[in-house]
Amino acid sequence: MVDLVLGIAAAVAASTLYSLGIALQAMDAKESPHGEHLRLALAWRLVRRGRWLLGTGLSILGWPLQLVALLLAPLVVVQPALAAGLLVLMFFAQRMLGEQAGRHEHFAMIAIVIGVVGAGLAAPPRTTGHGSENIAITLVLLGLGLASLLPYALRLLTRPPASPAPIGAGLAGGWSGIATKLASDDLARGHLMLAIVWALSTALASGVGVLSEMSALQERPAIQVAPVVFVTQTVIPIVVAPLLFGESFADTPLGGVPLSLSLALLVAGAALLARSPLLVALMAGEPVNQSSGSAPSPRPPSEEISRSSPATEAEEPSSSTTSTSPARVTR
């Protein structure tokens, strides 16, 4: 039980760094040209920004803590426990924006806490008994890898009306969670080189996921992107854990019913909290609308153009049309 508690604590610490990192990264992603959507040019632009690099550094520091968490606790507990970072992000949002969380945010926070505690109490035994040659692992990771690259393939072939970039980011995050579990298992069994290989694959998947998520934030409000990414990257490892790692729900109290309910409550609370106007405003670097309690809505391009008087437009092109990209939507 001590190891389980320490594992959950490490997962919470990791998720805190992840959440703070993505908050900083999102601010710069929204300011980038939409023409760089799902292109390496977007990554090249972002790596030259100090704030984005700081966010990336925080995320990188979170990964060893996630590895430690998986050395101590099962995947079906660690992966959803990463939602706890949203609680820390909500705390910073309230402090920085001078706003208080509303009823829905409080309900979501309570659901996350209850879900983490319930998952911890009903957790299945941690296992390290996978085989690196396991055909199931190969097929699952191959499928996730190809599916996470689908947005880029569609971007080359056509311009879809609604880019699947958020789902692609979530799928890459699911790969990262599974690969981190594999790295922790091989590390625990003394297979250092295999652990390093899995760690490198995690870094690659995370890079694809970050680019997909930053691209998604360019064209959609974060209030739509964050829940999709989080739920996808959380649910996938939970679903495959019994198949790949033997973390069977049947080995938990009451045939897995308490664990299933705890995980469902946790994921639902995290998805609801990810839609909070406070978190949206924090990641957009803009104030919350005092009258409605919501993040300010993006200004349509037509409004930006109409702010210039006809006389001004006749004399010289207005710069206001480029000062705010239509894709720069608040989180």
PDB file of C-alpha atoms in Angstrom, residues 24-275:
ATOM      1  CA  LEU A  24       2.815  27.780 -21.213  1.00  0.00           C
ATOM      2  CA  GLN A  25       3.071  26.064 -24.591  1.00  0.00           C
ATOM      3  CA  ALA A  26      -0.541  26.848 -25.492  1.00  0.00           C
ATOM      4  CA  MET A  27       0.012  30.591 -25.122  1.00  0.00           C
ATOM      5  CA  ASP A  28       2.627  30.601 -27.869  1.00  0.00           C
ATOM      6  CA  ALA A  29       0.834  28.094 -30.082  1.00  0.00           C
ATOM      7  CA  LYS A  30      -2.172  30.378 -30.374  1.00  0.00           C
ATOM      8  CA  GLU A  31       0.017  33.259 -31.530  1.00  0.00           C
ATOM      9  CA  SER A  32       1.549  31.285 -34.408  1.00  0.00           C
ATOM     10  CA  PRO A  33       0.341  31.617 -38.018  1.00  0.00           C
ATOM     11  CA  HIS A  34      -2.409  29.213 -38.937  1.00  0.00           C
ATOM     12  CA  GLY A  35      -0.646  28.397 -42.195  1.00  0.00           C
ATOM     13  CA  GLU A  36       1.875  26.381 -40.166  1.00  0.00           C
ATOM     14  CA  HIS A  37      -0.850  24.011 -38.970  1.00  0.00           C
ATOM     15  CA  LEU A  38       0.520  20.423 -38.682  1.00  0.00           C
ATOM     16  CA  ARG A  39       3.810  21.505 -40.265  1.00  0.00           C
ATOM     17  CA  LEU A  40       7.362  21.309 -38.956  1.00  0.00           C
ATOM     18  CA  ALA A  41       7.507  25.074 -39.499  1.00  0.00           C
ATOM     19  CA  LEU A  42       5.261  25.401 -36.438  1.00  0.00           C
ATOM     20  CA  ALA A  43       7.689  23.364 -34.338  1.00  0.00           C
ATOM     21  CA  TRP A  44      10.615  25.425 -35.658  1.00  0.00           C
ATOM     22  CA  ARG A  45       8.854  28.652 -34.720  1.00  0.00           C
ATOM     23  CA  LEU A  46       7.929  27.441 -31.243  1.00  0.00           C
ATOM     24  CA  VAL A  47      11.378  26.089 -30.287  1.00  0.00           C
ATOM     25  CA  ARG A  48      12.728  29.637 -30.681  1.00  0.00           C
ATOM     26  CA  ARG A  49      10.392  31.020 -28.026  1.00  0.00           C
ATOM     27  CA  GLY A  50      11.571  31.084 -24.437  1.00  0.00           C
ATOM     28  CA  ARG A  51       8.143  30.616 -22.880  1.00  0.00           C
ATOM     29  CA  TRP A  52       7.407  27.579 -25.037  1.00  0.00           C
ATOM     30  CA  LEU A  53      10.802  26.075 -24.216  1.00  0.00           C
ATOM     31  CA  LEU A  54      10.121  26.605 -20.505  1.00  0.00           C
ATOM     32  CA  GLY A  55       6.859  24.717 -20.873  1.00  0.00           C
ATOM     33  CA  THR A  56       8.634  21.941 -22.758  1.00  0.00           C
ATOM     34  CA  GLY A  57      11.259  21.730 -20.022  1.00  0.00           C
ATOM     35  CA  LEU A  58       8.573  21.312 -17.359  1.00  0.00           C
ATOM     36  CA  SER A  59       6.966  18.520 -19.369  1.00  0.00           C
ATOM     37  CA  ILE A  60      10.314  16.763 -19.789  1.00  0.00           C
ATOM     38  CA  LEU A  61      10.900  16.936 -16.030  1.00  0.00           C
ATOM     39  CA  GLY A  62       7.527  15.311 -15.498  1.00  0.00           C
ATOM     40  CA  TRP A  63       8.392  12.145 -17.429  1.00  0.00           C
ATOM     41  CA  PRO A  64      10.876  10.656 -14.896  1.00  0.00           C
ATOM     42  CA  LEU A  65       8.247  11.139 -12.197  1.00  0.00           C
ATOM     43  CA  GLN A  66       5.719   9.256 -14.325  1.00  0.00           C
ATOM     44  CA  LEU A  67       8.303   6.500 -14.763  1.00  0.00           C
ATOM     45  CA  VAL A  68       8.763   6.311 -10.986  1.00  0.00           C
ATOM     46  CA  ALA A  69       4.993   6.190 -10.551  1.00  0.00           C
ATOM     47  CA  LEU A  70       4.765   3.198 -12.897  1.00  0.00           C
ATOM     48  CA  LEU A  71       7.548   1.445 -10.983  1.00  0.00           C
ATOM     49  CA  LEU A  72       5.357   1.636  -7.882  1.00  0.00           C
ATOM     50  CA  ALA A  73       1.746   1.492  -9.086  1.00  0.00           C
ATOM     51  CA  PRO A  74      -0.259  -0.191 -11.891  1.00  0.00           C
ATOM     52  CA  LEU A  75      -0.895   1.590 -15.171  1.00  0.00           C
ATOM     53  CA  VAL A  76      -4.674   1.697 -14.663  1.00  0.00           C
ATOM     54  CA  VAL A  77      -4.101   3.887 -11.599  1.00  0.00           C
ATOM     55  CA  VAL A  78      -1.157   6.011 -12.739  1.00  0.00           C
ATOM     56  CA  GLN A  79      -2.587   7.079 -16.099  1.00  0.00           C
ATOM     57  CA  PRO A  80      -5.875   8.518 -14.762  1.00  0.00           C
ATOM     58  CA  ALA A  81      -4.090   9.975 -11.727  1.00  0.00           C
ATOM     59  CA  LEU A  82      -2.353  12.314 -14.168  1.00  0.00           C
ATOM     60  CA  ALA A  83      -5.642  14.242 -14.166  1.00  0.00           C
ATOM     61  CA  ALA A  84      -4.699  15.616 -10.752  1.00  0.00           C
ATOM     62  CA  GLY A  85      -2.469  18.149 -12.468  1.00  0.00           C
ATOM     63  CA  LEU A  86      -5.612  19.963 -13.566  1.00  0.00           C
ATOM     64  CA  LEU A  87      -6.320  20.730  -9.902  1.00  0.00           C
ATOM     65  CA  VAL A  88      -2.970  22.476  -9.583  1.00  0.00           C
ATOM     66  CA  LEU A  89      -3.605  24.330 -12.822  1.00  0.00           C
ATOM     67  CA  MET A  90      -6.979  25.470 -11.493  1.00  0.00           C
ATOM     68  CA  PHE A  91      -5.264  26.786  -8.351  1.00  0.00           C
ATOM     69  CA  PHE A  92      -2.844  28.845 -10.444  1.00  0.00           C
ATOM     70  CA  ALA A  93      -5.694  30.091 -12.621  1.00  0.00           C
ATOM     71  CA  GLN A  94      -7.545  31.420  -9.610  1.00  0.00           C
ATOM     72  CA  ARG A  95      -4.419  33.083  -8.215  1.00  0.00           C
ATOM     73  CA  MET A  96      -3.267  34.654 -11.477  1.00  0.00           C
ATOM     74  CA  LEU A  97      -6.666  35.750 -12.776  1.00  0.00           C
ATOM     75  CA  GLY A  98      -8.188  36.783  -9.468  1.00  0.00           C
ATOM     76  CA  GLU A  99     -11.294  34.683 -10.169  1.00  0.00           C
ATOM     77  CA  GLN A 100     -13.000  31.983  -8.153  1.00  0.00           C
ATOM     78  CA  ALA A 101     -13.998  28.565  -9.424  1.00  0.00           C
ATOM     79  CA  GLY A 102     -17.705  28.020  -9.966  1.00  0.00           C
ATOM     80  CA  ARG A 103     -20.051  25.185  -9.082  1.00  0.00           C
ATOM     81  CA  HIS A 104     -19.112  23.037 -12.079  1.00  0.00           C
ATOM     82  CA  GLU A 105     -15.396  23.406 -11.366  1.00  0.00           C
ATOM     83  CA  HIS A 106     -15.905  22.400  -7.730  1.00  0.00           C
ATOM     84  CA  PHE A 107     -17.930  19.365  -8.782  1.00  0.00           C
ATOM     85  CA  ALA A 108     -15.200  18.370 -11.243  1.00  0.00           C
ATOM     86  CA  MET A 109     -12.453  18.773  -8.648  1.00  0.00           C
ATOM     87  CA  ILE A 110     -14.356  16.639  -6.128  1.00  0.00           C
ATOM     88  CA  ALA A 111     -14.934  13.987  -8.792  1.00  0.00           C
ATOM     89  CA  ILE A 112     -11.201  13.860  -9.583  1.00  0.00           C
ATOM     90  CA  VAL A 113     -10.232  13.506  -5.922  1.00  0.00           C
ATOM     91  CA  ILE A 114     -12.811  10.786  -5.278  1.00  0.00           C
ATOM     92  CA  GLY A 115     -11.824   9.028  -8.490  1.00  0.00           C
ATOM     93  CA  VAL A 116      -8.101   8.995  -7.630  1.00  0.00           C
ATOM     94  CA  VAL A 117      -8.750   7.773  -4.081  1.00  0.00           C
ATOM     95  CA  GLY A 118     -11.209   5.124  -5.284  1.00  0.00           C
ATOM     96  CA  ALA A 119      -8.846   3.892  -7.993  1.00  0.00           C
ATOM     97  CA  GLY A 120      -6.063   3.660  -5.444  1.00  0.00           C
ATOM     98  CA  LEU A 121      -8.155   1.638  -2.984  1.00  0.00           C
ATOM     99  CA  ALA A 122      -9.430  -0.733  -5.682  1.00  0.00           C
ATOM    100  CA  ALA A 123      -6.239  -0.985  -7.736  1.00  0.00           C
ATOM    101  CA  PRO A 124      -5.237  -4.305  -9.299  1.00  0.00           C
ATOM    102  CA  PRO A 125      -1.804  -5.755  -8.481  1.00  0.00           C
ATOM    103  CA  ARG A 126       1.083  -4.170 -10.366  1.00  0.00           C
ATOM    104  CA  THR A 127       2.646  -6.493 -12.928  1.00  0.00           C
ATOM    105  CA  THR A 128       5.891  -6.520 -14.890  1.00  0.00           C
ATOM    106  CA  GLY A 129       5.231  -9.736 -16.781  1.00  0.00           C
ATOM    107  CA  HIS A 130       5.017  -8.511 -20.342  1.00  0.00           C
ATOM    108  CA  GLY A 131       7.284  -9.836 -23.062  1.00  0.00           C
ATOM    109  CA  SER A 132       8.914  -7.267 -25.307  1.00  0.00           C
ATOM    110  CA  GLU A 133       8.328  -9.651 -28.207  1.00  0.00           C
ATOM    111  CA  ASN A 134       4.615  -9.863 -27.430  1.00  0.00           C
ATOM    112  CA  ILE A 135       2.674  -9.665 -30.684  1.00  0.00           C
ATOM    113  CA  ALA A 136      -0.213  -7.870 -28.963  1.00  0.00           C
ATOM    114  CA  ILE A 137       2.072  -5.030 -27.849  1.00  0.00           C
ATOM    115  CA  THR A 138       3.467  -4.722 -31.365  1.00  0.00           C
ATOM    116  CA  LEU A 139       0.035  -4.585 -32.972  1.00  0.00           C
ATOM    117  CA  VAL A 140      -1.379  -2.089 -30.462  1.00  0.00           C
ATOM    118  CA  LEU A 141       1.574   0.281 -30.737  1.00  0.00           C
ATOM    119  CA  LEU A 142       1.680  -0.030 -34.525  1.00  0.00           C
ATOM    120  CA  GLY A 143      -2.016   0.795 -34.710  1.00  0.00           C
ATOM    121  CA  LEU A 144      -1.686   3.756 -32.359  1.00  0.00           C
ATOM    122  CA  GLY A 145       1.349   5.070 -34.221  1.00  0.00           C
ATOM    123  CA  LEU A 146      -0.320   4.942 -37.627  1.00  0.00           C
ATOM    124  CA  ALA A 147      -3.559   6.442 -36.282  1.00  0.00           C
ATOM    125  CA  SER A 148      -1.691   9.319 -34.593  1.00  0.00           C
ATOM    126  CA  LEU A 149      -0.118  10.212 -37.954  1.00  0.00           C
ATOM    127  CA  LEU A 150      -3.470  10.289 -39.742  1.00  0.00           C
ATOM    128  CA  PRO A 151      -3.913  14.082 -39.362  1.00  0.00           C
ATOM    129  CA  TYR A 152      -0.620  14.628 -41.194  1.00  0.00           C
ATOM    130  CA  ALA A 153      -1.605  12.273 -44.000  1.00  0.00           C
ATOM    131  CA  LEU A 154      -4.924  14.074 -44.410  1.00  0.00           C
ATOM    132  CA  ARG A 155      -3.117  17.416 -44.370  1.00  0.00           C
ATOM    133  CA  LEU A 156      -0.992  16.296 -47.333  1.00  0.00           C
ATOM    134  CA  LEU A 157      -3.910  14.889 -49.311  1.00  0.00           C
ATOM    135  CA  THR A 158      -6.643  17.400 -48.600  1.00  0.00           C
ATOM    136  CA  ARG A 159      -7.807  20.073 -46.221  1.00  0.00           C
ATOM    137  CA  PRO A 160     -10.461  18.383 -44.064  1.00  0.00           C
ATOM    138  CA  PRO A 161     -13.275  20.627 -42.746  1.00  0.00           C
ATOM    139  CA  ALA A 162     -12.467  19.584 -39.174  1.00  0.00           C
ATOM    140  CA  SER A 163      -8.916  18.461 -38.534  1.00  0.00           C
ATOM    141  CA  PRO A 164      -8.538  15.311 -36.396  1.00  0.00           C
ATOM    142  CA  ALA A 165      -5.457  16.827 -34.750  1.00  0.00           C
ATOM    143  CA  PRO A 166      -6.883  16.641 -31.167  1.00  0.00           C
ATOM    144  CA  ILE A 167      -7.576  12.928 -31.544  1.00  0.00           C
ATOM    145  CA  GLY A 168      -4.143  12.433 -33.103  1.00  0.00           C
ATOM    146  CA  ALA A 169      -2.565  14.164 -30.105  1.00  0.00           C
ATOM    147  CA  GLY A 170      -4.514  11.928 -27.741  1.00  0.00           C
ATOM    148  CA  LEU A 171      -3.485   8.786 -29.612  1.00  0.00           C
ATOM    149  CA  ALA A 172       0.162   9.841 -29.453  1.00  0.00           C
ATOM    150  CA  GLY A 173      -0.304  10.461 -25.740  1.00  0.00           C
ATOM    151  CA  GLY A 174      -1.738   6.957 -25.390  1.00  0.00           C
ATOM    152  CA  TRP A 175       1.339   5.538 -27.114  1.00  0.00           C
ATOM    153  CA  SER A 176       3.521   7.541 -24.727  1.00  0.00           C
ATOM    154  CA  GLY A 177       1.695   6.167 -21.685  1.00  0.00           C
ATOM    155  CA  ILE A 178       2.022   2.559 -22.863  1.00  0.00           C
ATOM    156  CA  ALA A 179       5.686   2.985 -23.845  1.00  0.00           C
ATOM    157  CA  THR A 180       6.465   4.552 -20.466  1.00  0.00           C
ATOM    158  CA  LYS A 181       4.902   1.523 -18.772  1.00  0.00           C
ATOM    159  CA  LEU A 182       7.056  -0.776 -20.927  1.00  0.00           C
ATOM    160  CA  ALA A 183      10.154   1.249 -20.026  1.00  0.00           C
ATOM    161  CA  SER A 184       9.364   0.976 -16.315  1.00  0.00           C
ATOM    162  CA  ASP A 185       8.830  -2.796 -16.586  1.00  0.00           C
ATOM    163  CA  ASP A 186      12.118  -3.369 -18.414  1.00  0.00           C
ATOM    164  CA  LEU A 187      13.926  -1.081 -15.993  1.00  0.00           C
ATOM    165  CA  ALA A 188      12.539  -3.047 -13.040  1.00  0.00           C
ATOM    166  CA  ARG A 189      13.714  -6.304 -14.642  1.00  0.00           C
ATOM    167  CA  GLY A 190      17.210  -4.948 -15.325  1.00  0.00           C
ATOM    168  CA  HIS A 191      16.810  -4.643 -19.101  1.00  0.00           C
ATOM    169  CA  LEU A 192      18.418  -1.224 -19.351  1.00  0.00           C
ATOM    170  CA  MET A 193      18.858  -1.067 -23.129  1.00  0.00           C
ATOM    171  CA  LEU A 194      15.236  -2.029 -23.787  1.00  0.00           C
ATOM    172  CA  ALA A 195      14.142   0.609 -21.279  1.00  0.00           C
ATOM    173  CA  ILE A 196      16.181   3.217 -23.156  1.00  0.00           C
ATOM    174  CA  VAL A 197      14.597   2.174 -26.465  1.00  0.00           C
ATOM    175  CA  TRP A 198      11.119   2.580 -24.994  1.00  0.00           C
ATOM    176  CA  ALA A 199      12.116   5.925 -23.516  1.00  0.00           C
ATOM    177  CA  LEU A 200      13.269   7.148 -26.932  1.00  0.00           C
ATOM    178  CA  SER A 201      10.016   5.968 -28.523  1.00  0.00           C
ATOM    179  CA  THR A 202       8.150   7.867 -25.820  1.00  0.00           C
ATOM    180  CA  ALA A 203      10.050  11.028 -26.708  1.00  0.00           C
ATOM    181  CA  LEU A 204       9.212  10.570 -30.394  1.00  0.00           C
ATOM    182  CA  ALA A 205       5.527   9.960 -29.685  1.00  0.00           C
ATOM    183  CA  SER A 206       5.437  12.950 -27.350  1.00  0.00           C
ATOM    184  CA  GLY A 207       6.934  15.129 -30.079  1.00  0.00           C
ATOM    185  CA  VAL A 208       4.225  14.084 -32.527  1.00  0.00           C
ATOM    186  CA  GLY A 209       1.583  14.593 -29.859  1.00  0.00           C
ATOM    187  CA  VAL A 210       2.804  18.064 -28.934  1.00  0.00           C
ATOM    188  CA  LEU A 211       2.868  19.222 -32.564  1.00  0.00           C
ATOM    189  CA  SER A 212      -0.645  17.829 -33.092  1.00  0.00           C
ATOM    190  CA  GLU A 213      -1.967  19.502 -29.954  1.00  0.00           C
ATOM    191  CA  MET A 214      -0.329  22.838 -30.739  1.00  0.00           C
ATOM    192  CA  SER A 215      -1.832  22.663 -34.234  1.00  0.00           C
ATOM    193  CA  ALA A 216      -5.237  21.824 -32.798  1.00  0.00           C
ATOM    194  CA  LEU A 217      -5.032  24.862 -30.516  1.00  0.00           C
ATOM    195  CA  GLN A 218      -4.501  27.043 -33.581  1.00  0.00           C
ATOM    196  CA  GLU A 219      -7.845  26.189 -35.143  1.00  0.00           C
ATOM    197  CA  ARG A 220     -10.080  25.241 -32.222  1.00  0.00           C
ATOM    198  CA  PRO A 221     -10.832  26.681 -28.798  1.00  0.00           C
ATOM    199  CA  ALA A 222      -8.877  24.923 -26.075  1.00  0.00           C
ATOM    200  CA  ILE A 223     -12.202  24.228 -24.394  1.00  0.00           C
ATOM    201  CA  GLN A 224     -12.774  21.724 -27.231  1.00  0.00           C
ATOM    202  CA  VAL A 225      -9.204  20.470 -27.591  1.00  0.00           C
ATOM    203  CA  ALA A 226      -8.214  19.741 -23.980  1.00  0.00           C
ATOM    204  CA  PRO A 227     -11.004  17.270 -23.082  1.00  0.00           C
ATOM    205  CA  VAL A 228     -10.543  15.287 -26.314  1.00  0.00           C
ATOM    206  CA  VAL A 229      -6.781  14.987 -25.861  1.00  0.00           C
ATOM    207  CA  PHE A 230      -6.992  14.104 -22.174  1.00  0.00           C
ATOM    208  CA  VAL A 231      -9.778  11.542 -22.427  1.00  0.00           C
ATOM    209  CA  THR A 232      -8.174   9.814 -25.432  1.00  0.00           C
ATOM    210  CA  GLN A 233      -4.705   9.516 -23.914  1.00  0.00           C
ATOM    211  CA  THR A 234      -6.150   8.370 -20.572  1.00  0.00           C
ATOM    212  CA  VAL A 235      -8.691   5.820 -21.726  1.00  0.00           C
ATOM    213  CA  ILE A 236      -6.461   3.991 -24.238  1.00  0.00           C
ATOM    214  CA  PRO A 237      -3.851   2.741 -21.706  1.00  0.00           C
ATOM    215  CA  ILE A 238      -6.641   1.780 -19.281  1.00  0.00           C
ATOM    216  CA  VAL A 239      -8.394  -0.269 -21.957  1.00  0.00           C
ATOM    217  CA  VAL A 240      -5.264  -2.101 -23.135  1.00  0.00           C
ATOM    218  CA  ALA A 241      -3.738  -2.656 -19.673  1.00  0.00           C
ATOM    219  CA  PRO A 242      -5.622  -5.932 -19.023  1.00  0.00           C
ATOM    220  CA  LEU A 243      -4.663  -7.236 -22.480  1.00  0.00           C
ATOM    221  CA  LEU A 244      -1.010  -6.193 -22.546  1.00  0.00           C
ATOM    222  CA  PHE A 245       0.024  -6.178 -18.887  1.00  0.00           C
ATOM    223  CA  GLY A 246      -2.358  -8.506 -17.075  1.00  0.00           C
ATOM    224  CA  GLU A 247      -3.799  -5.726 -14.896  1.00  0.00           C
ATOM    225  CA  SER A 248      -7.203  -7.379 -14.827  1.00  0.00           C
ATOM    226  CA  PHE A 249     -10.169  -5.608 -13.286  1.00  0.00           C
ATOM    227  CA  ALA A 250     -11.409  -9.044 -12.203  1.00  0.00           C
ATOM    228  CA  ASP A 251      -8.560  -9.177  -9.680  1.00  0.00           C
ATOM    229  CA  THR A 252      -9.962  -6.141  -7.845  1.00  0.00           C
ATOM    230  CA  PRO A 253     -12.747  -5.982  -5.200  1.00  0.00           C
ATOM    231  CA  LEU A 254     -16.298  -6.827  -6.357  1.00  0.00           C
ATOM    232  CA  GLY A 255     -15.149  -7.917  -9.784  1.00  0.00           C
ATOM    233  CA  GLY A 256     -13.820  -4.498 -10.763  1.00  0.00           C
ATOM    234  CA  VAL A 257     -17.055  -2.532 -10.295  1.00  0.00           C
ATOM    235  CA  PRO A 258     -15.627  -0.030  -7.743  1.00  0.00           C
ATOM    236  CA  LEU A 259     -12.513   0.459  -9.877  1.00  0.00           C
ATOM    237  CA  SER A 260     -14.562   0.994 -13.033  1.00  0.00           C
ATOM    238  CA  LEU A 261     -16.816   3.526 -11.313  1.00  0.00           C
ATOM    239  CA  SER A 262     -13.829   5.371  -9.833  1.00  0.00           C
ATOM    240  CA  LEU A 263     -12.100   5.601 -13.212  1.00  0.00           C
ATOM    241  CA  ALA A 264     -15.290   6.741 -14.947  1.00  0.00           C
ATOM    242  CA  LEU A 265     -15.839   9.428 -12.300  1.00  0.00           C
ATOM    243  CA  LEU A 266     -12.233  10.568 -12.570  1.00  0.00           C
ATOM    244  CA  VAL A 267     -12.241  10.816 -16.360  1.00  0.00           C
ATOM    245  CA  ALA A 268     -15.601  12.612 -16.389  1.00  0.00           C
ATOM    246  CA  GLY A 269     -14.415  15.107 -13.778  1.00  0.00           C
ATOM    247  CA  ALA A 270     -11.193  15.765 -15.662  1.00  0.00           C
ATOM    248  CA  ALA A 271     -13.026  16.268 -18.958  1.00  0.00           C
ATOM    249  CA  LEU A 272     -15.394  18.723 -17.255  1.00  0.00           C
ATOM    250  CA  LEU A 273     -12.567  20.597 -15.539  1.00  0.00           C
ATOM    251  CA  ALA A 274     -10.628  20.859 -18.798  1.00  0.00           C
ATOM    252  CA  ARG A 275     -13.557  22.905 -20.139  1.00  0.00           C
TER     253      ARG A 275
END
